[in-house]
Amino acid sequence: MATFLRSTSTFRTRSTSMLSLLIGSPCPAWEDIKDIMQDYPNAAVYIDGNDTIQLVKVTDVDEFYVTTSVLVSPRYLKTTKLKYIKLSKYVAFPSFDEKVIKKLKELKSWHAIEYYEGDTFIGGWLLYDCRDCERKQKMHLEVNVDLPTDEMIKRHIQIHDM
């Protein structure tokens, strides 16, 4: 079931209703999504295995840890994939490797949101402080999740340090 979520204080009712038209459509390229989302300081697009848009989230709230964030539970990422994300103050990407999250969140300016069911790790988000970092954001999403843990950590650090 596709969903459109909007968490804003008062802005852009007409343009956000236009975003709901994206649900169920083939996902456009990064640059096209960027153009569509230009009016939103924080936005994310999630797709299914057929590259069909399932969820669009936009908000004017800059904090990543609030319920109005564009980040979703890793449980939702078991059936969808993050195709595009733009945060005004951060770079963010999901991880299902607990060791990657534990290691990177120790570094200066990095943050993590970790999700557990009981004692079982189910996934999380890694974020770091960064403004106007679209290139880095896109590169983090392109890191191969099948890399060995140490290689994945190394790659994300390299991108961060660019």
XYZ file of N, CA, C and O in Angstrom:
648
model
N 0.846 -1.178 0.000
C 0.000 0.000 0.000
C 0.888 1.236 0.000
O 1.766 1.396 0.828
N 0.691 2.095 -0.949
C 1.495 3.302 -1.076
C 0.953 4.392 -0.164
O -0.228 4.461 0.112
N 1.866 5.242 0.276
C 1.484 6.279 1.217
C 2.194 7.573 0.892
O 3.342 7.569 0.480
N 1.500 8.672 1.129
C 2.106 9.998 1.039
C 1.959 10.633 2.401
O 0.854 10.720 2.925
N 3.052 11.035 2.993
C 3.004 11.671 4.301
C 3.578 13.071 4.196
O 4.627 13.273 3.605
N 2.879 14.007 4.796
C 3.346 15.388 4.812
C 3.337 15.854 6.247
O 2.319 15.812 6.917
N 4.484 16.300 6.710
C 4.586 16.831 8.067
C 5.102 18.249 7.975
O 6.295 18.465 7.852
N 4.202 19.178 7.961
C 4.600 20.579 7.853
C 3.756 21.411 8.790
O 2.693 20.992 9.222
N 4.227 22.577 9.071
C 3.446 23.446 9.938
C 2.310 24.108 9.166
O 1.157 23.990 9.537
N 2.585 24.777 8.066
C 1.507 25.490 7.380
C 1.711 25.632 5.880
O 0.935 26.320 5.247
N 2.697 25.029 5.293
C 3.037 25.480 3.954
C 2.664 24.510 2.829
O 2.505 23.333 3.025
N 2.487 25.057 1.660
C 2.416 24.378 0.388
C 1.338 23.306 0.265
O 1.616 22.211 -0.200
N 0.130 23.593 0.620
C -0.932 22.605 0.504
C -1.119 22.154 -0.937
O -1.228 20.967 -1.208
N -1.148 23.086 -1.869
C -1.356 22.706 -3.255
C -0.203 21.862 -3.779
O -0.400 20.840 -4.407
N 1.029 22.268 -3.520
C 2.163 21.528 -4.062
C 2.315 20.163 -3.409
O 2.731 19.218 -4.065
N 1.972 20.019 -2.138
C 2.070 18.695 -1.519
C 1.003 17.761 -2.047
O 1.242 16.571 -2.161
N -0.166 18.287 -2.386
C -1.170 17.415 -2.977
C -0.708 16.941 -4.348
O -1.042 15.837 -4.769
N 0.062 17.745 -5.029
C 0.644 17.327 -6.306
C 1.627 16.177 -6.111
O 1.718 15.293 -6.949
N 2.335 16.169 -4.991
C 3.281 15.092 -4.720
C 2.582 13.751 -4.592
O 3.149 12.710 -4.936
N 1.363 13.750 -4.094
C 0.638 12.485 -3.932
C 0.411 11.800 -5.274
O 0.225 10.589 -5.329
N 0.451 12.565 -6.354
C 0.304 11.980 -7.683
C 1.492 11.098 -8.059
O 1.390 10.267 -8.964
N 2.615 11.253 -7.355
C 3.790 10.425 -7.630
C 3.602 8.979 -7.175
O 4.214 8.071 -7.734
N 2.769 8.774 -6.158
C 2.577 7.436 -5.595
C 2.060 6.486 -6.670
O 1.084 6.779 -7.361
N 2.739 5.360 -6.809
C 2.340 4.355 -7.790
C 2.930 4.561 -9.164
O 2.743 3.730 -10.050
N 3.672 5.640 -9.351
C 4.278 5.896 -10.659
C 5.726 5.421 -10.672
O 6.356 5.264 -9.622
N 6.278 5.185 -11.862
C 7.696 4.819 -11.949
C 8.550 5.950 -11.381
O 8.234 7.130 -11.567
N 9.604 5.584 -10.692
C 10.444 6.585 -10.059
C 11.343 7.266 -11.091
O 12.059 6.586 -11.832
N 11.310 8.581 -11.137
C 12.204 9.302 -12.057
C 13.651 9.280 -11.549
O 13.932 8.849 -10.433
N 14.542 9.775 -12.359
C 15.962 9.862 -12.002
C 16.162 10.856 -10.862
O 15.316 11.726 -10.612
N 17.289 10.744 -10.175
C 17.638 11.606 -9.041
C 17.437 13.084 -9.388
O 16.840 13.831 -8.624
N 17.959 13.517 -10.503
C 17.879 14.935 -10.886
C 16.439 15.393 -11.055
O 16.098 16.527 -10.701
N 15.594 14.527 -11.587
C 14.189 14.884 -11.751
C 13.482 14.974 -10.401
O 12.668 15.874 -10.178
N 13.793 14.037 -9.501
C 13.219 14.103 -8.157
C 13.695 15.377 -7.461
O 12.918 16.063 -6.796
N 14.962 15.703 -7.637
C 15.511 16.930 -7.047
C 14.713 18.149 -7.493
O 14.380 19.014 -6.681
N 14.382 18.216 -8.762
C 13.586 19.329 -9.277
C 12.196 19.352 -8.642
O 11.690 20.415 -8.271
N 11.584 18.187 -8.520
C 10.246 18.089 -7.929
C 10.265 18.543 -6.470
O 9.341 19.197 -5.992
N 11.332 18.201 -5.760
C 11.416 18.468 -4.326
C 12.095 19.782 -3.974
O 12.357 20.060 -2.808
N 12.343 20.631 -4.938
C 13.109 21.849 -4.697
C 12.493 22.778 -3.655
O 13.196 23.515 -2.983
N 11.200 22.736 -3.470
C 10.546 23.626 -2.505
C 10.570 23.097 -1.076
O 10.123 23.790 -0.161
N 11.057 21.895 -0.890
C 11.024 21.267 0.432
C 12.426 21.166 1.024
O 13.331 20.661 0.363
N 12.612 21.612 2.250
C 13.938 21.515 2.864
C 14.329 20.076 3.204
O 15.507 19.739 3.231
N 13.329 19.225 3.434
C 13.588 17.832 3.792
C 12.589 16.960 3.034
O 11.378 17.192 3.109
N 13.109 15.972 2.306
C 12.232 15.130 1.494
C 12.874 13.759 1.308
O 14.095 13.623 1.317
N 12.018 12.754 1.142
C 12.503 11.406 0.858
C 11.496 10.689 -0.026
O 10.287 10.902 0.092
N 12.022 9.842 -0.914
C 11.198 9.032 -1.806
C 11.638 7.582 -1.633
O 12.824 7.265 -1.729
N 10.653 6.722 -1.375
C 10.901 5.299 -1.175
C 10.205 4.516 -2.286
O 9.063 4.816 -2.638
N 10.897 3.514 -2.834
C 10.378 2.733 -3.956
C 10.291 1.255 -3.598
O 10.919 0.804 -2.637
N 9.546 0.510 -4.407
C 9.488 -0.937 -4.225
C 10.488 -1.598 -5.178
O 11.263 -0.916 -5.858
N 10.455 -2.913 -5.248
C 11.387 -3.660 -6.090
C 11.198 -3.447 -7.576
O 12.060 -3.797 -8.380
N 10.075 -2.858 -7.966
C 9.809 -2.571 -9.374
C 10.111 -1.123 -9.729
O 9.684 -0.644 -10.779
N 10.792 -0.412 -8.842
C 11.134 0.990 -9.037
C 9.888 1.880 -9.113
O 9.873 2.898 -9.793
N 8.840 1.463 -8.391
C 7.599 2.221 -8.320
C 7.564 2.967 -6.989
O 7.863 2.395 -5.943
N 7.205 4.231 -7.021
C 7.168 5.045 -5.810
C 6.066 4.542 -4.879
O 4.910 4.424 -5.279
N 6.448 4.251 -3.643
C 5.512 3.768 -2.634
C 5.257 4.780 -1.527
O 4.208 4.761 -0.902
N 6.221 5.631 -1.254
C 6.109 6.577 -0.156
C 6.884 7.843 -0.481
O 8.018 7.766 -0.960
N 6.268 8.983 -0.234
C 6.916 10.284 -0.357
C 6.710 10.983 0.975
O 5.585 11.082 1.461
N 7.799 11.443 1.573
C 7.701 12.187 2.837
C 8.405 13.529 2.660
O 9.514 13.583 2.149
N 7.731 14.584 3.085
C 8.316 15.920 3.071
C 8.003 16.591 4.399
O 6.991 16.298 5.031
N 8.897 17.477 4.823
C 8.676 18.207 6.058
C 9.521 19.469 6.071
O 10.543 19.553 5.390
N 9.080 20.415 6.876
C 9.900 21.605 7.084
C 10.566 21.548 8.449
O 11.238 22.480 8.858
N 10.424 20.437 9.153
C 11.062 20.233 10.455
C 12.443 19.640 10.208
O 12.566 18.572 9.606
N 13.479 20.326 10.681
C 14.845 19.920 10.369
C 15.406 18.801 11.244
O 16.428 18.219 10.911
N 14.796 18.522 12.368
C 15.358 17.513 13.270
C 15.042 16.105 12.775
O 13.928 15.811 12.376
N 16.036 15.237 12.822
C 15.877 13.894 12.287
C 15.250 12.928 13.274
O 14.765 11.879 12.895
N 15.252 13.239 14.549
C 14.823 12.288 15.571
C 13.347 12.440 15.953
O 12.865 11.739 16.819
N 12.629 13.343 15.331
C 11.212 13.537 15.657
C 10.340 12.697 14.731
O 10.765 12.280 13.648
N 9.115 12.456 15.136
C 8.225 11.611 14.341
C 7.858 12.222 13.000
O 7.405 11.519 12.109
N 8.060 13.510 12.845
C 7.754 14.162 11.579
C 8.922 14.116 10.598
O 8.853 14.703 9.527
N 9.966 13.417 10.933
C 11.125 13.287 10.062
C 10.758 12.534 8.786
O 9.771 11.803 8.732
N 11.581 12.668 7.761
C 11.373 11.919 6.523
C 11.952 10.502 6.611
O 11.789 9.710 5.701
N 12.621 10.185 7.711
C 13.195 8.858 7.898
C 12.112 7.883 8.351
O 11.256 8.229 9.146
N 12.173 6.657 7.853
C 11.189 5.642 8.232
C 11.885 4.524 9.011
O 13.111 4.401 9.004
N 11.089 3.701 9.645
C 11.621 2.560 10.374
C 12.315 1.597 9.407
O 11.830 1.368 8.293
N 13.436 1.019 9.831
C 14.098 0.023 8.996
C 13.181 -1.156 8.654
O 13.367 -1.810 7.639
N 12.197 -1.401 9.476
C 11.236 -2.467 9.173
C 10.567 -2.176 7.827
O 10.350 -3.068 7.018
N 10.251 -0.909 7.582
C 9.637 -0.520 6.313
C 10.619 -0.699 5.154
O 10.226 -0.985 4.022
N 11.908 -0.570 5.442
C 12.928 -0.697 4.399
C 13.201 -2.148 4.003
O 14.005 -2.411 3.120
N 12.522 -3.082 4.645
C 12.621 -4.491 4.232
C 11.839 -4.712 2.942
O 12.127 -5.621 2.182
N 10.830 -3.866 2.697
C 10.004 -4.013 1.498
C 10.146 -2.846 0.529
O 9.605 -2.893 -0.568
N 10.825 -1.790 0.940
C 11.058 -0.644 0.058
C 12.532 -0.267 0.104
O 13.291 -0.781 0.927
N 12.890 0.636 -0.748
C 14.269 1.124 -0.813
C 14.229 2.650 -0.875
O 13.374 3.235 -1.537
N 15.163 3.264 -0.191
C 15.305 4.715 -0.256
C 15.929 5.083 -1.595
O 17.051 4.676 -1.894
N 15.202 5.822 -2.390
C 15.690 6.226 -3.713
C 16.277 7.632 -3.697
O 17.227 7.934 -4.404
N 15.681 8.504 -2.884
C 16.109 9.900 -2.843
C 15.883 10.431 -1.438
O 14.871 10.133 -0.810
N 16.843 11.213 -0.961
C 16.660 11.887 0.320
C 17.406 13.211 0.298
O 18.503 13.314 -0.271
N 16.769 14.188 0.895
C 17.375 15.513 1.036
C 17.033 15.996 2.437
O 15.864 16.080 2.803
N 18.057 16.265 3.226
C 17.877 16.859 4.549
C 18.653 18.168 4.561
O 19.783 18.229 4.075
N 18.068 19.204 5.139
C 18.710 20.517 5.081
C 19.977 20.608 5.926
O 20.862 21.385 5.608
N 20.063 19.809 6.981
C 21.211 19.917 7.889
C 22.074 18.660 7.965
O 23.086 18.658 8.655
N 21.671 17.592 7.301
C 22.354 16.306 7.487
C 22.472 15.527 6.184
O 21.735 15.758 5.240
N 23.381 14.583 6.207
C 23.416 13.484 5.249
C 22.914 12.278 6.030
O 23.273 12.097 7.198
N 22.074 11.454 5.411
C 21.506 10.298 6.107
C 21.429 9.100 5.170
O 21.169 9.254 3.978
N 21.647 7.925 5.739
C 21.484 6.696 4.967
C 21.189 5.553 5.928
O 21.645 5.545 7.072
N 20.416 4.580 5.460
C 20.077 3.447 6.321
C 21.187 2.404 6.325
O 22.002 2.335 5.402
N 21.203 1.611 7.376
C 22.131 0.474 7.452
C 21.466 -0.652 8.217
O 20.745 -0.426 9.190
N 21.718 -1.862 7.758
C 21.225 -3.050 8.450
C 22.376 -3.819 9.091
O 22.194 -4.943 9.543
N 23.546 -3.203 9.118
C 24.734 -3.803 9.723
C 25.022 -3.078 11.037
O 25.466 -1.932 11.046
N 24.768 -3.748 12.139
C 24.927 -3.137 13.451
C 26.363 -2.683 13.702
O 26.595 -1.642 14.313
N 27.335 -3.426 13.184
C 28.737 -3.047 13.386
C 29.072 -1.739 12.664
O 29.835 -0.928 13.172
N 28.489 -1.544 11.491
C 28.706 -0.295 10.753
C 28.157 0.872 11.573
O 28.824 1.888 11.749
N 26.965 0.711 12.092
C 26.352 1.784 12.881
C 27.157 2.063 14.139
O 27.450 3.218 14.456
N 27.531 1.023 14.856
C 28.287 1.210 16.105
C 29.600 1.942 15.853
O 29.988 2.823 16.618
N 30.301 1.575 14.784
C 31.598 2.185 14.496
C 31.460 3.642 14.044
O 32.159 4.533 14.544
N 30.551 3.905 13.122
C 30.450 5.256 12.574
C 29.865 6.251 13.573
O 30.247 7.423 13.573
N 28.971 5.813 14.439
C 28.387 6.765 15.387
C 29.399 7.230 16.432
O 29.171 8.223 17.105
N 30.540 6.547 16.541
C 31.599 6.969 17.457
C 32.375 8.167 16.914
O 33.052 8.858 17.668
N 32.280 8.415 15.612
C 33.056 9.479 14.983
C 32.413 10.842 15.219
O 31.197 10.957 15.368
N 33.253 11.862 15.216
C 32.788 13.232 15.444
C 31.754 13.628 14.389
O 31.949 13.377 13.197
N 30.696 14.231 14.810
C 29.577 14.768 14.021
C 28.621 13.706 13.487
O 27.653 14.036 12.823
N 28.873 12.418 13.771
C 27.976 11.365 13.318
C 26.907 11.101 14.371
O 27.148 11.229 15.565
N 25.718 10.721 13.903
C 24.593 10.365 14.761
C 24.013 9.047 14.264
O 24.178 8.695 13.090
N 23.309 8.354 15.129
C 22.660 7.107 14.714
C 21.301 6.983 15.374
O 21.093 7.431 16.499
N 20.393 6.388 14.645
C 19.108 5.970 15.183
C 19.086 4.463 14.996
O 19.199 3.971 13.862
N 18.985 3.753 16.089
C 19.021 2.290 16.037
C 17.666 1.723 16.431
O 17.026 2.226 17.338
N 17.246 0.678 15.749
C 15.959 0.039 16.011
C 16.191 -1.410 16.427
O 16.948 -2.134 15.770
N 15.529 -1.793 17.486
C 15.631 -3.150 18.000
C 14.237 -3.701 18.259
O 13.316 -2.947 18.590
N 14.088 -4.986 18.097
C 12.915 -5.713 18.566
C 13.438 -6.599 19.687
O 14.144 -7.575 19.425
N 13.137 -6.223 20.910
C 13.760 -6.905 22.044
C 15.247 -6.619 22.004
O 15.681 -5.466 21.947
N 16.050 -7.665 21.974
C 17.504 -7.523 21.883
C 18.026 -7.665 20.456
O 19.233 -7.614 20.229
N 17.133 -7.844 19.505
C 17.527 -8.098 18.123
C 17.568 -6.800 17.321
O 16.572 -6.091 17.210
N 18.729 -6.498 16.763
C 18.912 -5.318 15.922
C 18.185 -5.540 14.600
O 18.355 -6.575 13.955
N 17.361 -4.555 14.192
C 16.658 -4.703 12.917
C 17.118 -3.693 11.866
O 16.790 -3.827 10.695
N 17.894 -2.696 12.264
C 18.401 -1.711 11.314
C 18.494 -0.351 11.955
O 18.171 -0.174 13.127
N 18.941 0.603 11.164
C 19.064 1.951 11.689
C 19.434 2.950 10.617
O 19.524 2.621 9.436
N 19.619 4.153 11.069
C 20.018 5.264 10.209
C 21.312 5.860 10.733
O 21.481 6.025 11.935
N 22.196 6.190 9.825
C 23.405 6.946 10.146
C 23.258 8.325 9.538
O 22.785 8.473 8.409
N 23.641 9.323 10.301
C 23.540 10.710 9.858
C 24.788 11.458 10.305
O 25.403 11.096 11.314
N 25.132 12.487 9.564
C 26.144 13.413 10.052
C 25.791 14.821 9.606
O 25.063 15.026 8.648
N 26.305 15.769 10.369
C 26.037 17.180 10.119
C 26.660 17.590 8.788
O 27.856 17.356 8.567
N 25.850 18.167 7.931
C 26.356 18.607 6.632
C 25.273 19.429 5.943
O 24.116 19.018 5.899
N 25.640 20.575 5.445
C 24.689 21.422 4.702
C 25.083 21.419 3.226
O 26.259 21.475 2.903
N 24.093 21.359 2.362
C 24.318 21.371 0.909
C 25.280 20.259 0.486
O 26.284 20.510 -0.173
N 24.964 19.052 0.867
C 25.848 17.910 0.615
C 25.179 16.861 -0.270
O 25.274 15.664 -0.017
N 24.513 17.324 -1.303
C 23.781 16.399 -2.174
C 24.693 15.328 -2.775
O 24.324 14.152 -2.835
N 25.867 15.714 -3.208
C 26.790 14.745 -3.830
C 27.146 13.632 -2.849
O 27.099 12.451 -3.191
N 27.492 14.009 -1.618
C 27.816 13.011 -0.599
C 26.596 12.150 -0.288
O 26.710 10.929 -0.132
N 25.423 12.782 -0.199
C 24.205 12.034 0.091
C 23.985 10.944 -0.943
O 23.748 9.789 -0.622
N 24.078 11.314 -2.179
C 23.861 10.354 -3.263
C 24.905 9.234 -3.231
O 24.583 8.064 -3.427
N 26.146 9.584 -2.961
C 27.216 8.580 -2.920
C 27.007 7.568 -1.790
O 27.247 6.374 -1.972
N 26.559 8.031 -0.630
C 26.298 7.100 0.471
C 25.221 6.094 0.086
O 25.330 4.908 0.413
N 24.189 6.554 -0.601
C 23.119 5.642 -1.006
C 23.582 4.631 -2.048
O 22.985 3.568 -2.189
N 24.642 4.958 -2.765
C 25.154 4.074 -3.804
C 26.165 3.056 -3.297
O 26.584 2.173 -4.042
N 26.560 3.138 -2.032
C 27.511 2.165 -1.479
C 26.870 0.779 -1.498
O 25.727 0.607 -1.065
N 27.594 -0.179 -1.991
C 27.097 -1.555 -2.099
C 26.904 -2.154 -0.704
O 27.864 -2.297 0.051
N 25.676 -2.513 -0.379
C 25.372 -3.051 0.953
C 25.911 -4.466 1.136
O 25.910 -4.985 2.255
N 26.397 -5.089 0.069
C 26.964 -6.436 0.168
C 28.472 -6.426 0.428
O 29.089 -7.489 0.509
N 29.057 -5.237 0.561
C 30.479 -5.152 0.896
C 30.706 -5.732 2.288
O 29.822 -5.659 3.148
N 31.907 -6.264 2.533
C 32.223 -6.672 3.905
C 32.127 -5.455 4.838
O 32.330 -4.309 4.412
N 31.809 -5.692 6.086
C 31.585 -4.618 7.062
C 32.719 -3.606 7.084
O 32.474 -2.396 7.022
N 33.968 -4.066 7.179
C 35.099 -3.136 7.244
C 35.210 -2.277 5.987
O 35.550 -1.092 6.069
N 34.931 -2.867 4.825
C 34.975 -2.102 3.578
C 33.852 -1.066 3.523
O 34.048 0.050 3.039
N 32.678 -1.448 4.022
C 31.553 -0.515 4.035
C 31.868 0.676 4.943
O 31.616 1.829 4.569
N 32.413 0.404 6.107
C 32.790 1.474 7.035
C 33.813 2.398 6.376
O 33.668 3.627 6.395
N 34.813 1.804 5.780
C 35.872 2.575 5.119
C 35.298 3.465 4.010
O 35.643 4.643 3.901
N 34.393 2.910 3.217
C 33.808 3.669 2.100
C 32.987 4.857 2.610
O 33.088 5.967 2.082
N 32.171 4.634 3.637
C 31.361 5.731 4.172
C 32.247 6.824 4.784
O 31.944 8.017 4.635
N 33.318 6.442 5.427
C 34.248 7.437 5.983
C 34.908 8.228 4.857
O 35.062 9.451 4.945
N 35.300 7.541 3.778
C 35.913 8.225 2.629
C 34.963 9.271 2.051
O 35.371 10.383 1.722
N 33.711 8.896 1.913
C 32.721 9.836 1.370
C 32.565 11.027 2.320
O 32.555 12.183 1.890
N 32.445 10.742 3.600
C 32.315 11.804 4.611
C 33.478 12.791 4.538
O 33.300 13.998 4.633
N 34.686 12.273 4.355
C 35.895 13.102 4.392
C 36.196 13.830 3.079
O 37.167 14.573 3.016
N 35.394 13.609 2.055
C 35.645 14.257 0.745
C 35.506 15.771 0.849
O 34.733 16.298 1.572
